[in-house]
């Protein structure tokens, strides 16, 4: 039995090495073709199709060649329960490739408690049940944020005690309802401004700067086993902001506030500097907290150009950036701190970026029909190497 396993392992690792070499060769070929050609934008579509189809052939030769199959940590996607129920291609891409679901919108306060004291669990329950049936975990997003606040909260009149009760009740009702089934939460989202100051959100205004620490305490009381995260955006570029978040994380840890991890959203572009990303991830990892790349998507059309053209060169840059993120994460974050990487949406047509800017973009790993894109293979290669 031991020999059999050892032989099997050797064979598997040989197959894996072979596959990695083939991936590397094909991606290198693609990059060389593009970078050596002064008219890279004019590369013929055939060249790209041939290379991409070779990659697909390699990948489909083994059913374990899926994102979750090659990753050594959880791979998540932000999911929309309506799309999941209505689109078989969406569902299939999710189930094949991912082992974690983040609740994109359905667990936000405006959706879970649209009226005071009236909780609507339907959509989030559906995701939790789906995850259970498909052996996936669920990451809850998000308990306290300055966006997606229901109108009754915006209009709420009360002293600080009444606000404290409102916030505590929301956190504890939600975390309590999903105790044992949602095992991790973004407790507070985006509490900082770009200049490093605390955002003067409705929560800050009524409850003061330390509302953040109390949110973690309330969530922990409701489910002591749940892993609790602080989640923020753009801190990957903004030194003042990333320093402020880092200082807060250290402060919370020193005070024994029950925080387990930090989410770096990672809404980036093909032009985002990899050395800056590396430094910021390293800085956060030095806290010893779990590190979640929690909302990964990569804009191709970073200048929001109205004349954007989807060239092979842009596709290559996109695939390469996805690969780089996976490699940086694996290289910089200690294994014990690797909570996972989550894509923010699945197919290009679901992306929040399209609704937000209205400019053309293709930020994700799957196209509008949930076919794997070149970037899927770039990301997979980064996860594999
Ligand atoms: O579902 C309603 C629909 O019934 C209505 O007709 C339509 C009219 O505007 O709105 C729809 O709701 C929209 C919802 O997305 C679903 O598409 C909301 O207006 C819109 O505000 C909401 O945007 C979400 C945004 O957060 C604000 O909550 C995005 O989908 C979601 O991807 C985005 O996610 C955030 C993370 O939570 C935090 N980090 C940044 C990230 C991107 O902004």
Coordinates of C-alpha atoms in Angstrom, one line a residue, residues 97-249:
X97 CA -13.8 25.5 -10.0
X98 CA -14.6 26.9 -6.6
X99 CA -14.9 25.7 -3.0
X100 CA -15.9 28.9 -1.4
X101 CA -18.8 31.3 -1.9
X102 CA -18.8 35.0 -0.8
X103 CA -22.2 36.6 -0.5
X104 CA -21.9 39.4 -3.0
X105 CA -24.9 41.4 -1.9
X106 CA -27.5 39.3 -0.2
X107 CA -26.0 39.4 3.3
X108 CA -25.6 43.2 3.3
X109 CA -27.7 45.1 5.9
X110 CA -30.2 46.5 3.3
X111 CA -30.9 43.0 2.1
X112 CA -31.0 41.1 5.4
X113 CA -32.8 43.7 7.5
X114 CA -34.7 45.9 5.0
X115 CA -37.1 47.0 7.7
X116 CA -36.4 47.4 11.4
X117 CA -36.5 44.0 13.1
X118 CA -37.7 42.3 9.9
X119 CA -35.0 39.9 8.6
X120 CA -35.1 38.4 5.2
X121 CA -33.0 35.3 5.1
X122 CA -34.2 33.8 1.8
X123 CA -31.3 34.5 -0.5
X124 CA -28.5 34.0 1.9
X125 CA -30.2 30.7 3.1
X126 CA -30.3 29.6 -0.5
X127 CA -26.5 30.2 -0.9
X128 CA -25.8 28.4 2.4
X129 CA -27.9 25.4 1.4
X130 CA -26.3 25.3 -2.0
X131 CA -22.8 25.5 -0.5
X132 CA -23.6 22.7 1.9
X133 CA -24.9 20.4 -0.9
X134 CA -21.8 21.1 -2.9
X135 CA -19.2 20.9 -0.2
X136 CA -18.3 24.6 -0.3
X137 CA -17.8 27.0 2.5
X138 CA -19.5 30.4 2.8
X139 CA -17.8 33.7 3.6
X140 CA -20.3 36.2 4.9
X141 CA -20.0 39.8 3.5
X142 CA -20.6 42.1 5.2
X143 CA -22.0 43.0 8.6
X144 CA -21.2 46.7 9.0
X145 CA -20.5 49.1 6.1
X146 CA -21.4 52.6 5.2
X147 CA -23.0 51.4 1.9
X148 CA -26.0 49.2 1.6
X149 CA -27.5 50.8 4.7
X150 CA -31.3 50.5 4.7
X151 CA -33.3 53.7 4.7
X152 CA -34.7 53.0 8.2
X153 CA -31.2 53.1 9.5
X154 CA -30.3 56.2 7.6
X155 CA -33.4 57.9 9.1
X156 CA -32.9 56.4 12.6
X157 CA -33.2 58.9 15.4
X158 CA -31.8 57.9 18.8
X159 CA -29.0 58.5 21.2
X160 CA -25.7 56.6 21.2
X161 CA -27.2 53.8 23.3
X162 CA -30.0 53.3 20.8
X163 CA -27.5 53.2 17.9
X164 CA -25.3 50.8 19.8
X165 CA -28.3 48.5 20.3
X166 CA -29.2 48.7 16.7
X167 CA -25.7 47.8 15.5
X168 CA -25.3 45.0 18.1
X169 CA -28.7 43.5 17.3
X170 CA -28.0 43.4 13.6
X171 CA -24.7 41.8 14.1
X172 CA -25.8 39.2 16.6
X173 CA -29.0 38.3 14.9
X174 CA -27.3 37.7 11.6
X175 CA -24.2 35.9 13.0
X176 CA -26.4 33.9 15.3
X177 CA -28.8 32.9 12.5
X178 CA -25.8 31.5 10.5
X179 CA -23.9 30.1 13.5
X180 CA -22.0 27.0 12.3
X181 CA -23.0 27.5 8.7
X182 CA -21.3 30.7 7.8
X183 CA -17.9 30.2 9.3
X184 CA -16.3 33.5 8.5
X185 CA -17.5 37.1 8.2
X186 CA -16.3 40.5 7.0
X187 CA -17.3 42.2 10.1
X188 CA -16.5 45.8 9.2
X189 CA -15.9 46.9 5.6
X190 CA -14.1 50.0 4.3
X191 CA -13.9 52.0 7.5
X192 CA -11.0 54.1 6.2
X193 CA -10.6 57.0 3.8
X194 CA -7.8 57.2 1.2
X195 CA -5.9 59.7 3.4
X196 CA -5.8 57.2 6.3
X197 CA -8.4 58.9 8.4
X198 CA -11.4 57.0 9.7
X199 CA -14.4 57.4 7.4
X200 CA -17.0 59.6 9.0
X201 CA -19.7 57.0 8.3
X202 CA -23.1 56.9 10.0
X203 CA -21.5 54.3 12.4
X204 CA -18.6 56.5 13.3
X205 CA -20.8 59.6 13.7
X206 CA -23.1 57.9 16.2
X207 CA -20.7 55.5 17.9
X208 CA -17.2 56.9 17.8
X209 CA -14.0 55.5 16.5
X210 CA -14.1 52.3 18.6
X211 CA -17.3 51.0 17.0
X212 CA -15.0 48.8 14.9
X213 CA -13.6 46.9 18.0
X214 CA -17.1 46.5 19.4
X215 CA -18.4 45.0 16.2
X216 CA -15.8 42.3 16.4
X217 CA -16.7 41.6 20.1
X218 CA -20.4 41.4 19.3
X219 CA -19.8 39.0 16.4
X220 CA -17.6 36.9 18.5
X221 CA -20.2 36.7 21.3
X222 CA -22.8 35.4 18.7
X223 CA -20.5 32.7 17.3
X224 CA -17.2 32.2 19.0
X225 CA -16.0 29.8 16.3
X226 CA -16.5 32.2 13.4
X227 CA -13.4 33.7 11.8
X228 CA -13.8 37.5 11.8
X229 CA -12.2 39.8 9.2
X230 CA -11.7 43.4 8.6
X231 CA -12.1 44.1 4.8
X232 CA -11.0 47.1 2.8
X233 CA -10.5 48.3 -0.7
X234 CA -7.7 50.1 -2.6
X235 CA -5.4 49.9 0.4
X236 CA -3.1 48.0 -2.0
X237 CA -2.2 51.3 -3.6
X238 CA -2.6 53.8 -0.9
X239 CA 0.3 54.0 1.5
X240 CA -1.5 56.3 4.0
X241 CA -4.5 54.0 4.0
X242 CA -2.7 50.8 4.1
X243 CA -0.5 52.1 7.0
X244 CA -3.7 53.2 8.9
X245 CA -5.3 49.8 8.4
X246 CA -2.2 48.1 9.5
X247 CA -1.9 50.2 12.6
X248 CA -5.6 49.4 13.4
X249 CA -5.0 45.7 12.9

